[in-house]
Amino acid sequence: MDVAKLGQRQLFLMKWENLEGRILKRFEQSQNVSEVIEYLVAVLVRSALCSRAISETLQALIRELFLTSEPSDTLRRYAPYFEKYCEKSEWKTIIKRLFRNEADYLACTKEARGYKTYLIKKGTLDIRQENHAYIVESFFEDMNGKRHKLTIREVDPNKAAPVVTKLLQILTTLTIFETNGVRKFVKFINYEGSGKIITTAYDTRLEEVEESAQEPSAEKASNETKTGASSKKNGNLNQLANERKQATTPQDKTNVTPTPATAASKQKPNAKNPSASPKKTDPAYLHYGKTTEQIEEAREERWLERQKNKILGRKKRKKK
């Protein structure tokens, strides 16, 4: 996978470990020494503002580039910034490789030598406070005079204004920052350093963890709902059976002895309820020794069973 060019967001806002990996991969794919050297200059500015040393991996890359790469104007222009990362013997070899003589060295590195001391100056203000996050918001003009904002986080608030200003002005010498072919950061305008306390915060990733933890509970609740619905359905069936039984049971079984004629006469026609329609006299009690009441109760039980099966969605068994 190709690694895209690094812009201001990557060089000044990306985590240090990730940024280091991106620079190494970009160089591995592009082999563009001048581009990577300018990336490293931007990293030096950021590390100076944040009072943070660059990694040994990047230091090794610096020595490799200056000791083995083909000499170029970019290497000559920015060489003084990287002297501290080389051994004395290595630095002498680099000077001989890049410059014809001392006069050539002084002429090519005049600008960089003027900024070099600010890269190593320590903070002197002693205004840092605990639990504060410090940033620098700076503004530049591009080649067309348009303003651009650059934000650098986790800076050292103890850096004095002249030091911060000189460090930011180093960025105006770089060509890697551009938009649609127009160089940004051509002219430094101003900057503001501020500190703030983080009082409240919200992270959506914590919400995702909570939702995943609640999934088993939601599944349990769903099962309980299904169980409750089943119980409610059975309760409805029992209520229907009781109402049916009360509607068809005589009020006083001890004093009244129903006969086929009287049982038939008490039933009122009802087209909507087949069980309430008039029934013909059934002589079955003469053959089986059952009373009309017993026959009616048996029929009621069969009717309730059919209604129960209908509600539960059971299909009627086919006779073989």
PDB file of C-alpha atoms in Angstrom:
ATOM      1  CA  MET A   1       0.000   0.000   0.000  1.00  0.00           C
ATOM      2  CA  ASP A   2       1.412   3.377  -1.026  1.00  0.00           C
ATOM      3  CA  VAL A   3       1.998   5.950   1.719  1.00  0.00           C
ATOM      4  CA  ALA A   4       0.765   9.419   0.777  1.00  0.00           C
ATOM      5  CA  LYS A   5       2.779  12.569   1.316  1.00  0.00           C
ATOM      6  CA  LEU A   6       2.733  13.892   4.845  1.00  0.00           C
ATOM      7  CA  GLY A   7       1.038  17.225   5.483  1.00  0.00           C
ATOM      8  CA  GLN A   8       0.801  19.568   8.445  1.00  0.00           C
ATOM      9  CA  ARG A   9      -1.835  17.436  10.211  1.00  0.00           C
ATOM     10  CA  GLN A  10       0.389  14.363  10.180  1.00  0.00           C
ATOM     11  CA  LEU A  11       3.630  16.159  11.026  1.00  0.00           C
ATOM     12  CA  PHE A  12       2.226  18.268  13.861  1.00  0.00           C
ATOM     13  CA  LEU A  13      -0.775  16.360  15.247  1.00  0.00           C
ATOM     14  CA  MET A  14      -0.082  12.655  14.706  1.00  0.00           C
ATOM     15  CA  LYS A  15       1.179  10.608  17.637  1.00  0.00           C
ATOM     16  CA  TRP A  16       4.951  10.438  17.687  1.00  0.00           C
ATOM     17  CA  GLU A  17       5.186   6.665  17.245  1.00  0.00           C
ATOM     18  CA  ASN A  18       2.801   6.662  14.287  1.00  0.00           C
ATOM     19  CA  LEU A  19       4.553   9.630  12.700  1.00  0.00           C
ATOM     20  CA  GLU A  20       7.911   7.902  12.902  1.00  0.00           C
ATOM     21  CA  GLY A  21       6.494   4.854  11.096  1.00  0.00           C
ATOM     22  CA  ARG A  22       4.916   6.987   8.368  1.00  0.00           C
ATOM     23  CA  ILE A  23       8.180   8.814   7.645  1.00  0.00           C
ATOM     24  CA  LEU A  24      10.137   5.563   7.390  1.00  0.00           C
ATOM     25  CA  LYS A  25       7.556   3.949   5.085  1.00  0.00           C
ATOM     26  CA  ARG A  26       7.322   7.052   2.913  1.00  0.00           C
ATOM     27  CA  PHE A  27      11.087   7.115   2.418  1.00  0.00           C
ATOM     28  CA  GLU A  28      11.192   3.369   1.749  1.00  0.00           C
ATOM     29  CA  GLN A  29       8.682   3.760  -1.081  1.00  0.00           C
ATOM     30  CA  SER A  30       9.683   7.122  -2.561  1.00  0.00           C
ATOM     31  CA  GLN A  31      13.454   7.223  -1.904  1.00  0.00           C
ATOM     32  CA  ASN A  32      13.026  11.001  -2.080  1.00  0.00           C
ATOM     33  CA  VAL A  33      15.846  12.262   0.149  1.00  0.00           C
ATOM     34  CA  SER A  34      15.012  15.979  -0.117  1.00  0.00           C
ATOM     35  CA  GLU A  35      11.385  15.386   0.834  1.00  0.00           C
ATOM     36  CA  VAL A  36      12.275  13.290   3.889  1.00  0.00           C
ATOM     37  CA  ILE A  37      14.900  15.808   5.017  1.00  0.00           C
ATOM     38  CA  GLU A  38      12.229  18.529   5.074  1.00  0.00           C
ATOM     39  CA  TYR A  39       9.903  16.181   6.998  1.00  0.00           C
ATOM     40  CA  LEU A  40      12.670  15.758   9.560  1.00  0.00           C
ATOM     41  CA  VAL A  41      13.176  19.531   9.820  1.00  0.00           C
ATOM     42  CA  ALA A  42       9.462  19.911  10.646  1.00  0.00           C
ATOM     43  CA  VAL A  43       9.818  17.151  13.246  1.00  0.00           C
ATOM     44  CA  LEU A  44      12.752  19.009  14.815  1.00  0.00           C
ATOM     45  CA  VAL A  45      10.612  22.162  15.103  1.00  0.00           C
ATOM     46  CA  ARG A  46       7.787  20.241  16.729  1.00  0.00           C
ATOM     47  CA  SER A  47      10.119  18.414  19.135  1.00  0.00           C
ATOM     48  CA  ALA A  48      11.764  21.723  20.122  1.00  0.00           C
ATOM     49  CA  LEU A  49       8.391  23.368  20.840  1.00  0.00           C
ATOM     50  CA  CYS A  50       7.298  20.339  22.864  1.00  0.00           C
ATOM     51  CA  SER A  51      10.691  19.814  24.542  1.00  0.00           C
ATOM     52  CA  ARG A  52      10.739  16.222  23.373  1.00  0.00           C
ATOM     53  CA  ALA A  53      13.712  14.332  21.953  1.00  0.00           C
ATOM     54  CA  ILE A  54      13.312  12.485  18.668  1.00  0.00           C
ATOM     55  CA  SER A  55      13.694   8.709  18.635  1.00  0.00           C
ATOM     56  CA  GLU A  56      16.913   6.806  18.048  1.00  0.00           C
ATOM     57  CA  THR A  57      15.333   5.317  14.920  1.00  0.00           C
ATOM     58  CA  LEU A  58      14.994   8.748  13.321  1.00  0.00           C
ATOM     59  CA  GLN A  59      18.491   9.685  14.484  1.00  0.00           C
ATOM     60  CA  ALA A  60      19.839   6.620  12.691  1.00  0.00           C
ATOM     61  CA  LEU A  61      17.902   7.618   9.552  1.00  0.00           C
ATOM     62  CA  ILE A  62      19.454  11.098   9.708  1.00  0.00           C
ATOM     63  CA  ARG A  63      22.989   9.722   9.817  1.00  0.00           C
ATOM     64  CA  GLU A  64      22.254   7.322   6.970  1.00  0.00           C
ATOM     65  CA  LEU A  65      20.868  10.072   4.736  1.00  0.00           C
ATOM     66  CA  PHE A  66      23.787  12.446   5.268  1.00  0.00           C
ATOM     67  CA  LEU A  67      26.478   9.764   5.047  1.00  0.00           C
ATOM     68  CA  THR A  68      25.221   7.778   2.041  1.00  0.00           C
ATOM     69  CA  SER A  69      22.855   9.905  -0.044  1.00  0.00           C
ATOM     70  CA  GLU A  70      23.916  11.799  -3.141  1.00  0.00           C
ATOM     71  CA  PRO A  71      24.854  15.395  -2.147  1.00  0.00           C
ATOM     72  CA  SER A  72      22.088  17.909  -2.876  1.00  0.00           C
ATOM     73  CA  ASP A  73      21.170  21.512  -2.133  1.00  0.00           C
ATOM     74  CA  THR A  74      18.576  20.343   0.434  1.00  0.00           C
ATOM     75  CA  LEU A  75      21.188  18.369   2.373  1.00  0.00           C
ATOM     76  CA  ARG A  76      23.552  21.339   2.313  1.00  0.00           C
ATOM     77  CA  ARG A  77      20.912  23.894   3.322  1.00  0.00           C
ATOM     78  CA  TYR A  78      19.644  22.067   6.404  1.00  0.00           C
ATOM     79  CA  ALA A  79      22.823  20.248   7.510  1.00  0.00           C
ATOM     80  CA  PRO A  80      23.501  22.355  10.657  1.00  0.00           C
ATOM     81  CA  TYR A  81      20.179  21.290  12.212  1.00  0.00           C
ATOM     82  CA  PHE A  82      21.353  17.672  12.344  1.00  0.00           C
ATOM     83  CA  GLU A  83      24.924  18.064  13.568  1.00  0.00           C
ATOM     84  CA  LYS A  84      24.048  17.044  17.140  1.00  0.00           C
ATOM     85  CA  TYR A  85      22.837  13.609  15.959  1.00  0.00           C
ATOM     86  CA  CYS A  86      26.196  12.686  14.416  1.00  0.00           C
ATOM     87  CA  GLU A  87      29.512  11.681  15.920  1.00  0.00           C
ATOM     88  CA  LYS A  88      32.379  14.150  15.446  1.00  0.00           C
ATOM     89  CA  SER A  89      34.109  11.820  13.006  1.00  0.00           C
ATOM     90  CA  GLU A  90      30.854  11.335  11.085  1.00  0.00           C
ATOM     91  CA  TRP A  91      30.244  15.074  10.932  1.00  0.00           C
ATOM     92  CA  LYS A  92      33.688  15.741   9.462  1.00  0.00           C
ATOM     93  CA  THR A  93      32.998  13.148   6.790  1.00  0.00           C
ATOM     94  CA  ILE A  94      29.616  14.765   6.009  1.00  0.00           C
ATOM     95  CA  ILE A  95      31.165  18.239   5.630  1.00  0.00           C
ATOM     96  CA  LYS A  96      33.747  16.899   3.188  1.00  0.00           C
ATOM     97  CA  ARG A  97      31.063  15.076   1.176  1.00  0.00           C
ATOM     98  CA  LEU A  98      28.684  18.040   0.900  1.00  0.00           C
ATOM     99  CA  PHE A  99      30.916  21.093   0.651  1.00  0.00           C
ATOM    100  CA  ARG A 100      33.973  22.022  -1.357  1.00  0.00           C
ATOM    101  CA  ASN A 101      35.550  23.985   1.503  1.00  0.00           C
ATOM    102  CA  GLU A 102      34.738  25.928   4.664  1.00  0.00           C
ATOM    103  CA  ALA A 103      33.724  29.052   2.767  1.00  0.00           C
ATOM    104  CA  ASP A 104      31.221  27.008   0.771  1.00  0.00           C
ATOM    105  CA  TYR A 105      29.864  25.561   4.028  1.00  0.00           C
ATOM    106  CA  LEU A 106      29.413  29.007   5.605  1.00  0.00           C
ATOM    107  CA  ALA A 107      27.682  30.401   2.521  1.00  0.00           C
ATOM    108  CA  CYS A 108      25.237  27.485   2.108  1.00  0.00           C
ATOM    109  CA  THR A 109      24.311  27.203   5.792  1.00  0.00           C
ATOM    110  CA  LYS A 110      24.028  30.830   6.866  1.00  0.00           C
ATOM    111  CA  GLU A 111      20.236  30.739   7.329  1.00  0.00           C
ATOM    112  CA  ALA A 112      20.198  27.382   9.136  1.00  0.00           C
ATOM    113  CA  ARG A 113      23.009  28.378  11.474  1.00  0.00           C
ATOM    114  CA  GLY A 114      20.991  31.436  12.480  1.00  0.00           C
ATOM    115  CA  TYR A 115      18.022  29.273  13.524  1.00  0.00           C
ATOM    116  CA  LYS A 116      20.041  26.356  14.911  1.00  0.00           C
ATOM    117  CA  THR A 117      20.483  27.695  18.448  1.00  0.00           C
ATOM    118  CA  TYR A 118      16.721  28.016  18.955  1.00  0.00           C
ATOM    119  CA  LEU A 119      16.257  24.294  18.379  1.00  0.00           C
ATOM    120  CA  ILE A 120      18.214  23.540  21.533  1.00  0.00           C
ATOM    121  CA  LYS A 121      17.118  26.410  23.807  1.00  0.00           C
ATOM    122  CA  LYS A 122      15.302  25.288  26.939  1.00  0.00           C
ATOM    123  CA  GLY A 123      12.245  26.949  28.447  1.00  0.00           C
ATOM    124  CA  THR A 124      12.965  29.680  30.986  1.00  0.00           C
ATOM    125  CA  LEU A 125       9.549  31.078  31.982  1.00  0.00           C
ATOM    126  CA  ASP A 126       8.520  28.558  34.655  1.00  0.00           C
ATOM    127  CA  ILE A 127       4.762  29.045  34.099  1.00  0.00           C
ATOM    128  CA  ARG A 128       3.677  25.439  33.571  1.00  0.00           C
ATOM    129  CA  GLN A 129       0.749  24.329  35.747  1.00  0.00           C
ATOM    130  CA  GLU A 130      -0.367  20.823  36.556  1.00  0.00           C
ATOM    131  CA  ASN A 131      -3.439  19.384  34.772  1.00  0.00           C
ATOM    132  CA  HIS A 132      -3.163  21.949  31.969  1.00  0.00           C
ATOM    133  CA  ALA A 133      -2.925  21.150  28.258  1.00  0.00           C
ATOM    134  CA  TYR A 134      -0.892  23.684  26.257  1.00  0.00           C
ATOM    135  CA  ILE A 135      -1.112  24.471  22.546  1.00  0.00           C
ATOM    136  CA  VAL A 136       0.337  26.949  20.068  1.00  0.00           C
ATOM    137  CA  GLU A 137      -1.954  28.382  17.378  1.00  0.00           C
ATOM    138  CA  SER A 138       0.070  30.121  14.672  1.00  0.00           C
ATOM    139  CA  PHE A 139      -0.848  31.895  11.443  1.00  0.00           C
ATOM    140  CA  PHE A 140       1.008  32.153   8.125  1.00  0.00           C
ATOM    141  CA  GLU A 141       0.436  33.609   4.680  1.00  0.00           C
ATOM    142  CA  ASP A 142       0.858  31.564   1.522  1.00  0.00           C
ATOM    143  CA  MET A 143       2.250  32.747  -1.812  1.00  0.00           C
ATOM    144  CA  ASN A 144      -1.094  34.383  -2.646  1.00  0.00           C
ATOM    145  CA  GLY A 145      -1.421  36.188   0.673  1.00  0.00           C
ATOM    146  CA  LYS A 146      -4.062  33.813   2.052  1.00  0.00           C
ATOM    147  CA  ARG A 147      -3.918  33.063   5.778  1.00  0.00           C
ATOM    148  CA  HIS A 148      -3.367  29.527   7.086  1.00  0.00           C
ATOM    149  CA  LYS A 149      -3.573  28.286  10.653  1.00  0.00           C
ATOM    150  CA  LEU A 150      -1.178  25.775  12.195  1.00  0.00           C
ATOM    151  CA  THR A 151      -1.939  24.168  15.569  1.00  0.00           C
ATOM    152  CA  ILE A 152       0.686  22.335  17.606  1.00  0.00           C
ATOM    153  CA  ARG A 153      -0.362  20.536  20.775  1.00  0.00           C
ATOM    154  CA  GLU A 154       1.409  19.480  23.968  1.00  0.00           C
ATOM    155  CA  VAL A 155       3.891  22.332  23.696  1.00  0.00           C
ATOM    156  CA  ASP A 156       6.209  23.502  26.447  1.00  0.00           C
ATOM    157  CA  PRO A 157       4.667  26.722  27.892  1.00  0.00           C
ATOM    158  CA  ASN A 158       8.020  27.728  29.380  1.00  0.00           C
ATOM    159  CA  LYS A 159       9.423  28.592  25.950  1.00  0.00           C
ATOM    160  CA  ALA A 160       9.815  32.374  25.649  1.00  0.00           C
ATOM    161  CA  ALA A 161       8.060  34.232  22.809  1.00  0.00           C
ATOM    162  CA  PRO A 162      11.270  34.984  20.822  1.00  0.00           C
ATOM    163  CA  VAL A 163      12.193  31.283  20.870  1.00  0.00           C
ATOM    164  CA  VAL A 164       8.742  30.152  19.732  1.00  0.00           C
ATOM    165  CA  THR A 165       8.716  32.793  17.002  1.00  0.00           C
ATOM    166  CA  LYS A 166      12.084  31.731  15.589  1.00  0.00           C
ATOM    167  CA  LEU A 167      11.111  28.069  15.639  1.00  0.00           C
ATOM    168  CA  LEU A 168       7.914  28.792  13.706  1.00  0.00           C
ATOM    169  CA  GLN A 169       9.835  30.895  11.187  1.00  0.00           C
ATOM    170  CA  ILE A 170      11.904  27.822  10.290  1.00  0.00           C
ATOM    171  CA  LEU A 171       8.757  26.430   8.666  1.00  0.00           C
ATOM    172  CA  THR A 172       8.776  29.283   6.130  1.00  0.00           C
ATOM    173  CA  THR A 173      11.922  27.770   4.599  1.00  0.00           C
ATOM    174  CA  LEU A 174      10.203  24.465   3.772  1.00  0.00           C
ATOM    175  CA  THR A 175       8.512  23.594   0.470  1.00  0.00           C
ATOM    176  CA  ILE A 176       6.604  20.456   1.538  1.00  0.00           C
ATOM    177  CA  PHE A 177       3.492  22.312   2.744  1.00  0.00           C
ATOM    178  CA  GLU A 178       1.230  23.283  -0.145  1.00  0.00           C
ATOM    179  CA  THR A 179      -2.386  23.349  -1.334  1.00  0.00           C
ATOM    180  CA  ASN A 180      -3.178  22.872  -5.023  1.00  0.00           C
ATOM    181  CA  GLY A 181       0.412  23.660  -5.910  1.00  0.00           C
ATOM    182  CA  VAL A 182       0.515  26.849  -3.816  1.00  0.00           C
ATOM    183  CA  ARG A 183       3.089  26.981  -1.036  1.00  0.00           C
ATOM    184  CA  LYS A 184       1.681  27.607   2.429  1.00  0.00           C
ATOM    185  CA  PHE A 185       3.688  29.004   5.362  1.00  0.00           C
ATOM    186  CA  VAL A 186       5.592  31.479   3.191  1.00  0.00           C
ATOM    187  CA  LYS A 187       5.356  34.330   5.694  1.00  0.00           C
ATOM    188  CA  PHE A 188       4.966  34.054   9.483  1.00  0.00           C
ATOM    189  CA  ILE A 189       2.299  36.409  10.903  1.00  0.00           C
ATOM    190  CA  ASN A 190       1.687  35.677  14.589  1.00  0.00           C
ATOM    191  CA  TYR A 191       1.031  33.014  17.194  1.00  0.00           C
ATOM    192  CA  GLU A 192      -0.805  32.557  20.494  1.00  0.00           C
ATOM    193  CA  GLY A 193       0.070  30.086  23.204  1.00  0.00           C
ATOM    194  CA  SER A 194      -2.667  29.004  25.591  1.00  0.00           C
ATOM    195  CA  GLY A 195      -3.320  26.493  28.352  1.00  0.00           C
ATOM    196  CA  LYS A 196      -6.566  24.883  29.399  1.00  0.00           C
ATOM    197  CA  ILE A 197      -7.883  22.457  31.991  1.00  0.00           C
ATOM    198  CA  ILE A 198      -9.901  19.483  30.746  1.00  0.00           C
ATOM    199  CA  THR A 199     -13.046  19.624  32.907  1.00  0.00           C
ATOM    200  CA  THR A 200     -15.448  17.229  31.160  1.00  0.00           C
ATOM    201  CA  ALA A 201     -15.020  14.789  28.312  1.00  0.00           C
ATOM    202  CA  TYR A 202     -17.045  12.254  26.333  1.00  0.00           C
ATOM    203  CA  ASP A 203     -15.839   9.295  24.309  1.00  0.00           C
ATOM    204  CA  THR A 204     -18.178   7.327  21.993  1.00  0.00           C
ATOM    205  CA  ARG A 205     -15.915   4.282  22.331  1.00  0.00           C
ATOM    206  CA  LEU A 206     -16.993   3.947  25.973  1.00  0.00           C
ATOM    207  CA  GLU A 207     -20.628   3.960  24.830  1.00  0.00           C
ATOM    208  CA  GLU A 208     -19.929   1.085  22.421  1.00  0.00           C
ATOM    209  CA  VAL A 209     -18.405  -0.957  25.264  1.00  0.00           C
ATOM    210  CA  GLU A 210     -21.480  -0.344  27.424  1.00  0.00           C
ATOM    211  CA  GLU A 211     -23.825  -1.382  24.609  1.00  0.00           C
ATOM    212  CA  SER A 212     -21.935  -4.627  24.039  1.00  0.00           C
ATOM    213  CA  ALA A 213     -22.151  -5.378  27.769  1.00  0.00           C
ATOM    214  CA  GLN A 214     -25.906  -4.792  27.741  1.00  0.00           C
ATOM    215  CA  GLU A 215     -26.620  -7.193  24.863  1.00  0.00           C
ATOM    216  CA  PRO A 216     -26.916 -10.315  27.113  1.00  0.00           C
ATOM    217  CA  SER A 217     -29.347  -8.409  29.365  1.00  0.00           C
ATOM    218  CA  ALA A 218     -31.408  -7.365  26.357  1.00  0.00           C
ATOM    219  CA  GLU A 219     -31.556 -10.993  25.171  1.00  0.00           C
ATOM    220  CA  LYS A 220     -32.671 -12.089  28.632  1.00  0.00           C
ATOM    221  CA  ALA A 221     -35.373  -9.431  28.677  1.00  0.00           C
ATOM    222  CA  SER A 222     -36.575 -10.590  25.262  1.00  0.00           C
ATOM    223  CA  ASN A 223     -36.887 -14.167  26.513  1.00  0.00           C
ATOM    224  CA  GLU A 224     -38.789 -12.964  29.578  1.00  0.00           C
ATOM    225  CA  THR A 225     -41.149 -11.027  27.314  1.00  0.00           C
ATOM    226  CA  LYS A 226     -41.802 -14.125  25.221  1.00  0.00           C
ATOM    227  CA  THR A 227     -42.446 -16.177  28.380  1.00  0.00           C
ATOM    228  CA  GLY A 228     -44.809 -13.506  29.684  1.00  0.00           C
ATOM    229  CA  ALA A 229     -46.712 -13.460  26.400  1.00  0.00           C
ATOM    230  CA  SER A 230     -47.082 -17.245  26.480  1.00  0.00           C
ATOM    231  CA  SER A 231     -48.343 -17.105  30.076  1.00  0.00           C
ATOM    232  CA  LYS A 232     -50.779 -14.358  29.130  1.00  0.00           C
ATOM    233  CA  LYS A 233     -52.096 -16.470  26.239  1.00  0.00           C
ATOM    234  CA  ASN A 234     -52.633 -19.470  28.538  1.00  0.00           C
ATOM    235  CA  GLY A 235     -54.317 -17.160  31.049  1.00  0.00           C
ATOM    236  CA  ASN A 236     -56.709 -15.954  28.378  1.00  0.00           C
ATOM    237  CA  LEU A 237     -57.559 -19.538  27.502  1.00  0.00           C
ATOM    238  CA  ASN A 238     -58.284 -20.370  31.147  1.00  0.00           C
ATOM    239  CA  GLN A 239     -60.462 -17.269  31.497  1.00  0.00           C
ATOM    240  CA  LEU A 240     -62.348 -18.210  28.321  1.00  0.00           C
ATOM    241  CA  ALA A 241     -62.925 -21.703  29.702  1.00  0.00           C
ATOM    242  CA  ASN A 242     -64.252 -20.388  33.012  1.00  0.00           C
ATOM    243  CA  GLU A 243     -66.600 -17.947  31.318  1.00  0.00           C
ATOM    244  CA  ARG A 244     -67.807 -20.686  28.983  1.00  0.00           C
ATOM    245  CA  LYS A 245     -68.385 -23.026  31.872  1.00  0.00           C
ATOM    246  CA  GLN A 246     -70.266 -20.423  33.917  1.00  0.00           C
ATOM    247  CA  ALA A 247     -72.489 -19.598  30.940  1.00  0.00           C
ATOM    248  CA  THR A 248     -73.548 -23.227  30.408  1.00  0.00           C
ATOM    249  CA  THR A 249     -73.630 -24.615  33.973  1.00  0.00           C
ATOM    250  CA  PRO A 250     -77.043 -24.633  35.731  1.00  0.00           C
ATOM    251  CA  GLN A 251     -77.301 -22.397  38.811  1.00  0.00           C
ATOM    252  CA  ASP A 252     -78.586 -25.141  41.102  1.00  0.00           C
ATOM    253  CA  LYS A 253     -77.653 -28.678  40.262  1.00  0.00           C
ATOM    254  CA  THR A 254     -79.090 -30.208  43.444  1.00  0.00           C
ATOM    255  CA  ASN A 255     -82.691 -29.025  43.089  1.00  0.00           C
ATOM    256  CA  VAL A 256     -83.157 -29.271  39.311  1.00  0.00           C
ATOM    257  CA  THR A 257     -82.920 -32.467  37.320  1.00  0.00           C
ATOM    258  CA  PRO A 258     -82.680 -31.491  33.675  1.00  0.00           C
ATOM    259  CA  THR A 259     -84.403 -33.533  31.055  1.00  0.00           C
ATOM    260  CA  PRO A 260     -83.785 -33.505  27.317  1.00  0.00           C
ATOM    261  CA  ALA A 261     -86.875 -31.347  26.834  1.00  0.00           C
ATOM    262  CA  THR A 262     -86.061 -28.753  29.473  1.00  0.00           C
ATOM    263  CA  ALA A 263     -82.358 -28.549  28.446  1.00  0.00           C
ATOM    264  CA  ALA A 264     -83.357 -27.871  24.862  1.00  0.00           C
ATOM    265  CA  SER A 265     -85.962 -25.263  25.813  1.00  0.00           C
ATOM    266  CA  LYS A 266     -83.479 -23.196  27.874  1.00  0.00           C
ATOM    267  CA  GLN A 267     -81.064 -22.679  24.972  1.00  0.00           C
ATOM    268  CA  LYS A 268     -81.474 -19.413  22.984  1.00  0.00           C
ATOM    269  CA  PRO A 269     -80.647 -19.281  19.296  1.00  0.00           C
ATOM    270  CA  ASN A 270     -77.396 -17.458  18.488  1.00  0.00           C
ATOM    271  CA  ALA A 271     -75.904 -17.661  15.008  1.00  0.00           C
ATOM    272  CA  LYS A 272     -72.571 -16.222  16.105  1.00  0.00           C
ATOM    273  CA  ASN A 273     -72.004 -18.779  18.849  1.00  0.00           C
ATOM    274  CA  PRO A 274     -72.650 -22.353  17.658  1.00  0.00           C
ATOM    275  CA  SER A 275     -72.479 -23.679  21.205  1.00  0.00           C
ATOM    276  CA  ALA A 276     -75.402 -21.443  22.206  1.00  0.00           C
ATOM    277  CA  SER A 277     -77.717 -22.533  19.353  1.00  0.00           C
ATOM    278  CA  PRO A 278     -80.656 -24.874  20.059  1.00  0.00           C
ATOM    279  CA  LYS A 279     -79.604 -28.480  20.233  1.00  0.00           C
ATOM    280  CA  LYS A 280     -81.658 -31.484  19.256  1.00  0.00           C
ATOM    281  CA  THR A 281     -82.622 -34.034  21.867  1.00  0.00           C
ATOM    282  CA  ASP A 282     -79.853 -36.584  22.065  1.00  0.00           C
ATOM    283  CA  PRO A 283     -80.973 -40.070  23.123  1.00  0.00           C
ATOM    284  CA  ALA A 284     -77.372 -41.059  23.864  1.00  0.00           C
ATOM    285  CA  TYR A 285     -78.026 -40.984  27.598  1.00  0.00           C
ATOM    286  CA  LEU A 286     -80.473 -43.862  27.086  1.00  0.00           C
ATOM    287  CA  HIS A 287     -77.740 -46.036  25.542  1.00  0.00           C
ATOM    288  CA  TYR A 288     -74.757 -45.075  27.699  1.00  0.00           C
ATOM    289  CA  GLY A 289     -76.438 -44.245  30.982  1.00  0.00           C
ATOM    290  CA  LYS A 290     -75.271 -40.565  30.874  1.00  0.00           C
ATOM    291  CA  THR A 291     -77.362 -37.613  31.813  1.00  0.00           C
ATOM    292  CA  THR A 292     -77.941 -34.714  29.455  1.00  0.00           C
ATOM    293  CA  GLU A 293     -75.764 -32.529  31.716  1.00  0.00           C
ATOM    294  CA  GLN A 294     -72.844 -34.928  31.371  1.00  0.00           C
ATOM    295  CA  ILE A 295     -73.218 -35.021  27.605  1.00  0.00           C
ATOM    296  CA  GLU A 296     -73.295 -31.204  27.466  1.00  0.00           C
ATOM    297  CA  GLU A 297     -70.142 -30.918  29.599  1.00  0.00           C
ATOM    298  CA  ALA A 298     -68.309 -33.350  27.321  1.00  0.00           C
ATOM    299  CA  ARG A 299     -69.275 -31.297  24.308  1.00  0.00           C
ATOM    300  CA  GLU A 300     -68.159 -28.103  26.041  1.00  0.00           C
ATOM    301  CA  GLU A 301     -64.731 -29.641  26.784  1.00  0.00           C
ATOM    302  CA  ARG A 302     -64.303 -30.655  23.137  1.00  0.00           C
ATOM    303  CA  TRP A 303     -65.290 -27.162  21.979  1.00  0.00           C
ATOM    304  CA  LEU A 304     -62.805 -25.522  24.371  1.00  0.00           C
ATOM    305  CA  GLU A 305     -60.066 -27.858  23.162  1.00  0.00           C
ATOM    306  CA  ARG A 306     -60.744 -26.823  19.549  1.00  0.00           C
ATOM    307  CA  GLN A 307     -60.656 -23.132  20.516  1.00  0.00           C
ATOM    308  CA  LYS A 308     -57.383 -23.630  22.391  1.00  0.00           C
ATOM    309  CA  ASN A 309     -55.790 -25.361  19.393  1.00  0.00           C
ATOM    310  CA  LYS A 310     -56.998 -22.592  17.125  1.00  0.00           C
ATOM    311  CA  ILE A 311     -55.443 -19.867  19.293  1.00  0.00           C
ATOM    312  CA  LEU A 312     -52.168 -21.767  19.633  1.00  0.00           C
ATOM    313  CA  GLY A 313     -52.061 -22.311  15.872  1.00  0.00           C
ATOM    314  CA  ARG A 314     -52.258 -26.082  15.990  1.00  0.00           C
ATOM    315  CA  LYS A 315     -53.563 -27.856  12.922  1.00  0.00           C
ATOM    316  CA  LYS A 316     -56.308 -30.440  13.135  1.00  0.00           C
ATOM    317  CA  ARG A 317     -55.002 -33.957  12.705  1.00  0.00           C
ATOM    318  CA  LYS A 318     -56.142 -35.617   9.560  1.00  0.00           C
ATOM    319  CA  LYS A 319     -57.907 -38.911   9.992  1.00  0.00           C
ATOM    320  CA  LYS A 320     -56.069 -41.824   8.477  1.00  0.00           C
TER     321      LYS A 320
END
